[in-house]
Amino acid sequence: MSFRKILLVALGLLVAITTGILTNTKVIAQSASDLALALYHAPIHYQDTDSTKYSGDYITRFDYDSDWRGTNNWDNMQQYPLPAHAYYSVAETCTHWFITYSFFHPQDWTDIPFDQEHENDLEGLLTIVRKDGSAFGKLEGAVTVFHRDFYSYTPTGSPLRNGAESIDGTLTMNSYSGSLHPLTTQEAKGHGLKAWPYTGNFKGTSSEDGIIYYPSGTTAELPASGNDRYVQYKLVDVFATNGMWQHQLNEASLSSSSALIFANWGTFKGDSSGGCGAGTPTCSNNSANAPWGWDDSNDGAVYKGEMALDPAHLTAVYFDGLGTFDTTYIRNQFIQGLKDKGYNSANLPQGWPTQINLTSLIGKLKNQCS
């Protein structure tokens, strides 16, 4: 292990000890902050890159260009640095934490004739973490977003079994900065995401193009090139003040023509300016989704956006072997935010998915565990 990595691990442990998270390297039973919880379980992320345009595969934040306009992210990509970020959110029931992670790329691009590309790209995963009395719980499974399909994975020893959806593979876990992290991977260009090594052409060897991103609570690094094996990505809370979720709520009643970021509920605005679709590919508009817009095309009674909005329901459908499992929330800022803004089944956001009864969804909030 390099001196840099040893130093980072040591600093991580020092922070944990000084905040009371670890004592003599043993986890004590107390609540962790959402950032600490998300950091503890965050993926080590293998990003496949393509030498035609390495920067097109760098992960960053939606406002990397210092604005929140959805229709200039393709245009500005070559003009601004792309420091590594990933978004996260935490929802909580009495038995589990549900943590979403999402990786943003300004372009979903191609160099293949007659293929399709589009502005903005956000794909990610849901992690399912059982509360076991420790500060950070135990990871039991994950569901990843691969374009319009979801894929399920479990770590070795998980009690989860096939439910209405089949488990697609085993989560590989690696130790980093004091905890075990799942390994995830994304394709170059289109950026579909699965557990490592189930997609893309990058497994981490020196002969392959790709970047390995490692989670951080404070540091957003720039890759040295499209072949960088250690880049830290900074976790950004979806619920941060003036962050992505707040912008969605602010635009939830606006028409597509009036909004800057969202074309409709959960879907980012994107157009063909800046060269999207130049040459033989075509460019599709408004084609990237936020976590509350993610949807699997054929998973039955799980509907658009539930991976973020109602992850307990998605988990209950996808998996058996759940044991004691609560499907109502003591914390869910997606639902709470909608409720606080006055939305319900009689007053829906523009483009709200018709299959989800918003009043019933709000009814899944509760004040405490019985």
Short mmCIF file of C-alpha atoms in Angstrom, two decimals:
data_model
loop_
_atom_site.label_atom_id
_atom_site.label_comp_id
_atom_site.label_asym_id
_atom_site.label_seq_id
_atom_site.Cartn_x
_atom_site.Cartn_y
_atom_site.Cartn_z
CA MET A 1 0.00 0.00 0.00
CA SER A 2 1.35 3.46 -0.92
CA PHE A 3 2.19 6.07 1.71
CA ARG A 4 -0.71 8.16 0.41
CA LYS A 5 -3.21 5.37 0.98
CA ILE A 6 -1.78 4.56 4.43
CA LEU A 7 -2.11 8.23 5.39
CA LEU A 8 -5.71 8.38 4.17
CA VAL A 9 -6.69 5.27 6.09
CA ALA A 10 -5.00 6.63 9.23
CA LEU A 11 -6.81 9.96 8.90
CA GLY A 12 -10.13 8.17 8.44
CA LEU A 13 -9.59 6.15 11.59
CA LEU A 14 -8.53 9.27 13.52
CA VAL A 15 -11.74 11.06 12.53
CA ALA A 16 -13.78 8.04 13.54
CA ILE A 17 -12.11 7.78 16.92
CA THR A 18 -12.40 11.49 17.73
CA THR A 19 -16.12 11.49 16.84
CA GLY A 20 -16.83 8.43 18.94
CA ILE A 21 -17.65 6.20 16.01
CA LEU A 22 -14.90 3.71 16.82
CA THR A 23 -13.40 2.70 20.13
CA ASN A 24 -10.42 0.33 20.01
CA THR A 25 -11.45 -0.32 16.38
CA LYS A 26 -14.81 -1.77 17.49
CA VAL A 27 -18.06 -0.19 16.35
CA ILE A 28 -20.14 1.11 19.24
CA ALA A 29 -23.93 1.14 19.15
CA GLN A 30 -24.86 4.73 18.38
CA SER A 31 -26.40 6.55 15.46
CA ALA A 32 -24.07 7.71 12.72
CA SER A 33 -24.63 10.88 10.73
CA ASP A 34 -26.02 10.36 7.25
CA LEU A 35 -22.69 11.36 5.71
CA ALA A 36 -20.76 8.95 7.94
CA LEU A 37 -23.24 6.18 7.16
CA ALA A 38 -23.09 6.85 3.42
CA LEU A 39 -19.30 7.04 3.51
CA TYR A 40 -19.03 3.75 5.38
CA HIS A 41 -20.97 1.85 2.69
CA ALA A 42 -20.08 3.93 -0.40
CA PRO A 43 -18.89 2.04 -3.47
CA ILE A 44 -15.35 1.74 -4.71
CA HIS A 45 -16.23 2.60 -8.26
CA TYR A 46 -14.60 1.24 -11.43
CA GLN A 47 -15.33 3.62 -14.32
CA ASP A 48 -14.55 2.28 -17.77
CA THR A 49 -13.22 5.02 -20.06
CA ASP A 50 -12.85 5.35 -23.81
CA SER A 51 -9.76 6.97 -25.29
CA THR A 52 -11.82 8.75 -27.94
CA LYS A 53 -12.98 11.15 -25.20
CA TYR A 54 -11.75 10.26 -21.72
CA SER A 55 -13.42 13.28 -20.10
CA GLY A 56 -16.81 12.06 -21.32
CA ASP A 57 -16.55 9.28 -18.74
CA TYR A 58 -15.44 11.33 -15.72
CA ILE A 59 -17.93 11.53 -12.86
CA THR A 60 -18.72 14.97 -11.47
CA ARG A 61 -21.60 17.05 -10.09
CA PHE A 62 -24.54 18.47 -12.02
CA ASP A 63 -23.45 22.06 -11.36
CA TYR A 64 -19.80 21.43 -12.24
CA ASP A 65 -20.02 24.48 -14.52
CA SER A 66 -21.24 26.70 -11.65
CA ASP A 67 -24.87 26.77 -12.77
CA TRP A 68 -27.95 24.57 -12.53
CA ARG A 69 -29.03 24.81 -16.15
CA GLY A 70 -29.66 21.37 -17.63
CA THR A 71 -29.31 22.34 -21.26
CA ASN A 72 -25.69 23.51 -21.22
CA ASN A 73 -23.97 20.61 -19.45
CA TRP A 74 -23.03 18.93 -22.74
CA ASP A 75 -21.83 22.25 -24.15
CA ASN A 76 -19.62 23.17 -21.18
CA MET A 77 -17.90 19.86 -20.52
CA GLN A 78 -14.66 20.69 -22.34
CA GLN A 79 -14.48 24.15 -20.73
CA TYR A 80 -14.56 23.25 -17.03
CA PRO A 81 -12.69 20.81 -14.79
CA LEU A 82 -14.63 17.72 -13.72
CA PRO A 83 -13.80 17.06 -10.05
CA ALA A 84 -15.19 13.73 -8.88
CA HIS A 85 -18.46 13.77 -6.94
CA ALA A 86 -21.31 11.36 -6.25
CA TYR A 87 -24.74 12.04 -4.79
CA TYR A 88 -26.27 10.15 -1.88
CA SER A 89 -29.51 10.07 0.09
CA VAL A 90 -30.55 8.17 3.22
CA ALA A 91 -34.04 6.95 4.15
CA GLU A 92 -34.68 5.10 7.40
CA THR A 93 -37.17 2.59 8.74
CA CYS A 94 -37.11 0.90 12.14
CA THR A 95 -35.18 -2.05 10.70
CA HIS A 96 -33.08 -0.64 7.83
CA TRP A 97 -31.28 2.25 6.23
CA PHE A 98 -31.67 2.66 2.47
CA ILE A 99 -28.85 4.60 0.84
CA THR A 100 -28.91 5.67 -2.79
CA TYR A 101 -25.73 6.64 -4.61
CA SER A 102 -25.67 8.24 -8.06
CA PHE A 103 -22.89 9.19 -10.46
CA PHE A 104 -23.37 12.11 -12.85
CA HIS A 105 -21.79 12.52 -16.29
CA PRO A 106 -22.47 15.64 -18.41
CA GLN A 107 -22.71 13.47 -21.52
CA ASP A 108 -24.07 10.07 -22.47
CA TRP A 109 -22.07 9.84 -25.66
CA THR A 110 -21.08 7.55 -28.49
CA ASP A 111 -18.60 7.31 -31.34
CA ILE A 112 -20.53 4.50 -33.03
CA PRO A 113 -22.33 5.39 -36.28
CA PHE A 114 -26.13 5.59 -36.06
CA ASP A 115 -26.09 5.16 -32.28
CA GLN A 116 -27.82 7.58 -29.90
CA GLU A 117 -26.50 10.00 -27.30
CA HIS A 118 -27.97 12.60 -24.93
CA GLU A 119 -27.13 15.43 -22.57
CA ASN A 120 -26.79 14.60 -18.86
CA ASP A 121 -26.54 11.10 -17.41
CA LEU A 122 -27.20 9.96 -13.84
CA GLU A 123 -27.16 6.29 -12.93
CA GLY A 124 -26.55 4.66 -9.59
CA LEU A 125 -27.64 2.14 -7.01
CA LEU A 126 -29.62 1.47 -3.85
CA THR A 127 -27.90 -0.19 -0.89
CA ILE A 128 -29.95 -2.04 1.73
CA VAL A 129 -28.41 -1.87 5.21
CA ARG A 130 -29.86 -3.70 8.21
CA LYS A 131 -29.68 -2.04 11.61
CA ASP A 132 -27.82 -4.53 13.79
CA GLY A 133 -27.05 -2.43 16.86
CA SER A 134 -23.82 -1.01 15.48
CA ALA A 135 -23.32 2.54 14.27
CA PHE A 136 -23.32 1.58 10.59
CA GLY A 137 -25.35 -1.62 10.30
CA LYS A 138 -24.72 -4.48 7.88
CA LEU A 139 -25.03 -4.33 4.11
CA GLU A 140 -27.48 -6.98 2.90
CA GLY A 141 -27.95 -6.14 -0.78
CA ALA A 142 -27.87 -3.65 -3.61
CA VAL A 143 -29.93 -2.84 -6.70
CA THR A 144 -28.18 -1.01 -9.56
CA VAL A 145 -29.47 1.10 -12.43
CA PHE A 146 -28.42 -0.05 -15.89
CA HIS A 147 -30.28 2.32 -18.21
CA ARG A 148 -33.89 1.08 -18.07
CA ASP A 149 -33.18 -2.12 -16.16
CA PHE A 150 -32.34 -2.79 -12.52
CA TYR A 151 -29.95 -5.53 -11.37
CA SER A 152 -29.82 -7.07 -7.89
CA TYR A 153 -26.75 -8.24 -5.97
CA THR A 154 -25.99 -9.56 -2.51
CA PRO A 155 -22.72 -9.92 -0.59
CA THR A 156 -21.57 -13.34 0.54
CA GLY A 157 -23.54 -14.39 3.63
CA SER A 158 -26.54 -12.16 3.01
CA PRO A 159 -29.92 -13.61 4.08
CA LEU A 160 -31.64 -12.09 1.04
CA ARG A 161 -32.99 -14.48 -1.58
CA ASN A 162 -34.76 -14.21 -4.92
CA GLY A 163 -38.11 -12.48 -4.68
CA ALA A 164 -40.21 -11.29 -7.60
CA GLU A 165 -36.86 -10.42 -9.23
CA SER A 166 -33.87 -12.75 -9.44
CA ILE A 167 -30.56 -11.90 -7.80
CA ASP A 168 -28.08 -11.28 -10.61
CA GLY A 169 -24.76 -11.86 -8.86
CA THR A 170 -22.53 -11.47 -5.83
CA LEU A 171 -21.28 -8.14 -4.54
CA THR A 172 -17.51 -8.07 -4.31
CA MET A 173 -16.43 -6.24 -1.14
CA ASN A 174 -13.04 -4.60 -0.52
CA SER A 175 -11.67 -3.02 2.63
CA TYR A 176 -10.90 0.69 2.46
CA SER A 177 -10.54 3.37 5.13
CA GLY A 178 -11.79 1.16 7.94
CA SER A 179 -14.80 -0.56 6.37
CA LEU A 180 -15.87 -2.98 3.66
CA HIS A 181 -17.18 -1.33 0.49
CA PRO A 182 -19.05 -2.84 -2.46
CA LEU A 183 -17.37 -2.63 -5.84
CA THR A 184 -19.42 -1.13 -8.66
CA THR A 185 -18.62 -0.49 -12.30
CA GLN A 186 -19.94 1.62 -15.17
CA GLU A 187 -19.60 1.28 -18.92
CA ALA A 188 -17.80 3.88 -20.94
CA LYS A 189 -19.98 6.23 -23.03
CA GLY A 190 -23.46 5.01 -21.95
CA HIS A 191 -22.56 4.55 -18.27
CA GLY A 192 -24.90 1.69 -17.37
CA LEU A 193 -24.04 0.59 -13.83
CA LYS A 194 -23.73 -2.88 -12.32
CA ALA A 195 -21.79 -4.55 -9.55
CA TRP A 196 -18.15 -5.14 -10.47
CA PRO A 197 -17.18 -6.95 -12.69
CA TYR A 198 -20.49 -7.51 -14.47
CA THR A 199 -20.29 -4.79 -17.13
CA GLY A 200 -17.77 -2.71 -19.07
CA ASN A 201 -14.29 -3.58 -20.19
CA PHE A 202 -12.41 -2.33 -17.13
CA LYS A 203 -11.48 -4.73 -14.36
CA GLY A 204 -8.55 -2.68 -13.06
CA THR A 205 -5.57 -4.16 -14.90
CA SER A 206 -2.80 -1.97 -16.28
CA SER A 207 -3.66 -2.89 -19.88
CA GLU A 208 -7.21 -1.48 -19.64
CA ASP A 209 -8.57 2.07 -19.86
CA GLY A 210 -10.34 3.15 -16.70
CA ILE A 211 -10.45 5.02 -13.40
CA ILE A 212 -10.92 3.63 -9.90
CA TYR A 213 -12.80 6.11 -7.72
CA TYR A 214 -12.69 5.92 -3.90
CA PRO A 215 -15.24 7.62 -1.60
CA SER A 216 -14.47 10.66 0.54
CA GLY A 217 -16.49 12.95 2.74
CA THR A 218 -14.33 15.97 1.96
CA THR A 219 -12.19 15.57 -1.16
CA ALA A 220 -13.10 15.79 -4.85
CA GLU A 221 -10.12 14.97 -7.04
CA LEU A 222 -9.53 15.36 -10.75
CA PRO A 223 -8.31 12.27 -12.57
CA ALA A 224 -4.77 12.67 -13.87
CA SER A 225 -5.95 10.98 -17.05
CA GLY A 226 -8.45 8.42 -18.28
CA ASN A 227 -6.16 5.81 -16.70
CA ASP A 228 -5.96 6.78 -13.03
CA ARG A 229 -6.17 4.02 -10.44
CA TYR A 230 -6.78 6.22 -7.39
CA VAL A 231 -9.16 9.20 -7.49
CA GLN A 232 -11.24 10.33 -4.53
CA TYR A 233 -14.87 11.29 -5.12
CA LYS A 234 -16.72 13.55 -2.70
CA LEU A 235 -20.15 12.54 -1.45
CA VAL A 236 -22.84 15.21 -1.90
CA ASP A 237 -26.16 15.01 -0.04
CA VAL A 238 -29.11 15.13 -2.44
CA PHE A 239 -31.00 16.95 0.34
CA ALA A 240 -28.39 19.68 0.82
CA THR A 241 -29.60 23.28 0.94
CA ASN A 242 -29.94 24.53 -2.65
CA GLY A 243 -29.17 20.99 -3.76
CA MET A 244 -30.71 18.68 -6.32
CA TRP A 245 -33.84 17.71 -4.38
CA GLN A 246 -34.62 21.28 -3.36
CA HIS A 247 -34.36 22.32 -7.01
CA GLN A 248 -36.78 19.55 -7.96
CA LEU A 249 -39.30 20.72 -5.37
CA ASN A 250 -38.90 24.32 -6.54
CA GLU A 251 -39.63 23.28 -10.14
CA ALA A 252 -42.25 20.64 -9.39
CA SER A 253 -45.18 22.84 -10.41
CA LEU A 254 -43.46 24.54 -13.35
CA SER A 255 -43.93 23.73 -16.99
CA SER A 256 -40.98 22.30 -18.90
CA SER A 257 -40.53 25.59 -20.73
CA SER A 258 -40.26 27.53 -17.45
CA ALA A 259 -37.95 25.14 -15.58
CA LEU A 260 -34.16 25.24 -15.88
CA ILE A 261 -33.25 21.77 -14.63
CA PHE A 262 -36.18 19.38 -15.01
CA ALA A 263 -38.25 18.71 -18.12
CA ASN A 264 -40.82 16.98 -15.92
CA TRP A 265 -40.90 15.03 -12.69
CA GLY A 266 -37.57 13.25 -12.19
CA THR A 267 -36.29 13.90 -15.73
CA PHE A 268 -33.53 16.39 -16.49
CA LYS A 269 -33.80 18.86 -19.32
CA GLY A 270 -31.33 18.25 -22.14
CA ASP A 271 -31.12 19.40 -25.74
CA SER A 272 -28.96 18.98 -28.85
CA SER A 273 -26.90 22.16 -28.48
CA GLY A 274 -23.12 21.97 -28.21
CA GLY A 275 -22.70 19.14 -30.66
CA CYS A 276 -24.90 16.41 -29.16
CA GLY A 277 -25.82 14.21 -32.10
CA ALA A 278 -23.24 15.76 -34.40
CA GLY A 279 -22.29 13.49 -37.27
CA THR A 280 -24.00 10.14 -37.61
CA PRO A 281 -25.38 9.63 -34.05
CA THR A 282 -28.75 11.05 -33.07
CA CYS A 283 -29.36 13.18 -29.95
CA SER A 284 -32.40 12.55 -27.78
CA ASN A 285 -33.73 15.37 -25.61
CA ASN A 286 -34.72 15.13 -21.93
CA SER A 287 -33.39 11.59 -21.57
CA ALA A 288 -31.62 11.45 -18.18
CA ASN A 289 -33.34 10.77 -14.87
CA ALA A 290 -32.80 11.66 -11.24
CA PRO A 291 -33.12 8.86 -8.65
CA TRP A 292 -36.81 9.73 -8.13
CA GLY A 293 -37.23 9.18 -11.87
CA TRP A 294 -35.36 5.89 -12.21
CA ASP A 295 -37.49 3.06 -13.57
CA ASP A 296 -37.09 -0.56 -14.57
CA SER A 297 -39.10 -1.31 -17.68
CA ASN A 298 -40.43 -4.70 -16.55
CA ASP A 299 -40.36 -5.16 -12.76
CA GLY A 300 -44.10 -5.37 -12.17
CA ALA A 301 -45.47 -3.60 -9.10
CA VAL A 302 -42.45 -1.32 -8.59
CA TYR A 303 -42.97 2.03 -10.24
CA LYS A 304 -40.98 4.99 -11.51
CA GLY A 305 -38.95 6.64 -8.79
CA GLU A 306 -39.56 4.12 -6.00
CA MET A 307 -35.87 3.29 -5.65
CA ALA A 308 -35.54 6.71 -3.99
CA LEU A 309 -39.09 7.53 -2.91
CA ASP A 310 -40.09 4.15 -1.45
CA PRO A 311 -37.02 1.88 -1.29
CA ALA A 312 -38.54 -0.38 1.37
CA HIS A 313 -41.35 -1.31 -1.01
CA LEU A 314 -38.90 -1.99 -3.85
CA THR A 315 -36.82 -4.18 -1.52
CA ALA A 316 -39.88 -6.11 -0.31
CA VAL A 317 -40.83 -6.89 -3.93
CA TYR A 318 -37.34 -7.71 -5.19
CA PHE A 319 -36.17 -9.95 -2.33
CA ASP A 320 -37.32 -12.72 -0.02
CA GLY A 321 -35.49 -13.69 3.18
CA LEU A 322 -36.00 -10.23 4.67
CA GLY A 323 -36.75 -11.37 8.20
CA THR A 324 -38.05 -8.58 10.42
CA PHE A 325 -38.65 -5.80 7.93
CA ASP A 326 -40.39 -2.46 8.32
CA THR A 327 -41.99 -0.81 5.28
CA THR A 328 -42.80 2.56 6.89
CA TYR A 329 -40.37 5.39 7.48
CA ILE A 330 -39.18 7.27 10.52
CA ARG A 331 -37.14 9.39 8.08
CA ASN A 332 -37.70 9.88 4.39
CA GLN A 333 -36.92 13.40 3.20
CA PHE A 334 -38.26 12.70 -0.27
CA ILE A 335 -41.74 12.03 1.10
CA GLN A 336 -41.45 14.67 3.83
CA GLY A 337 -40.39 17.32 1.32
CA LEU A 338 -43.40 16.61 -0.88
CA LYS A 339 -45.71 16.72 2.12
CA ASP A 340 -44.23 20.00 3.38
CA LYS A 341 -44.72 21.57 -0.06
CA GLY A 342 -48.44 20.69 0.11
CA TYR A 343 -48.41 17.95 -2.52
CA ASN A 344 -50.82 15.02 -2.28
CA SER A 345 -53.00 12.97 -4.61
CA ALA A 346 -55.25 15.98 -5.20
CA ASN A 347 -52.29 18.29 -5.89
CA LEU A 348 -49.61 16.41 -7.79
CA PRO A 349 -46.27 17.66 -9.11
CA GLN A 350 -46.08 18.05 -12.89
CA GLY A 351 -45.43 14.61 -14.42
CA TRP A 352 -45.91 12.62 -11.20
CA PRO A 353 -46.09 8.84 -12.00
CA THR A 354 -49.77 7.91 -12.13
CA GLN A 355 -49.22 4.47 -10.56
CA ILE A 356 -48.05 5.95 -7.22
CA ASN A 357 -50.74 7.25 -4.87
CA LEU A 358 -48.99 10.19 -3.26
CA THR A 359 -51.39 10.44 -0.32
CA SER A 360 -50.75 6.76 0.47
CA LEU A 361 -47.01 7.35 0.13
CA ILE A 362 -47.18 10.22 2.61
CA GLY A 363 -49.07 7.86 4.93
CA LYS A 364 -45.91 5.75 5.21
CA LEU A 365 -44.26 8.39 7.38
CA LYS A 366 -44.34 7.89 11.15
CA ASN A 367 -42.82 9.63 14.14
CA GLN A 368 -41.20 6.74 15.96
CA CYS A 369 -40.70 3.00 16.21
CA SER A 370 -43.23 1.15 18.33
#
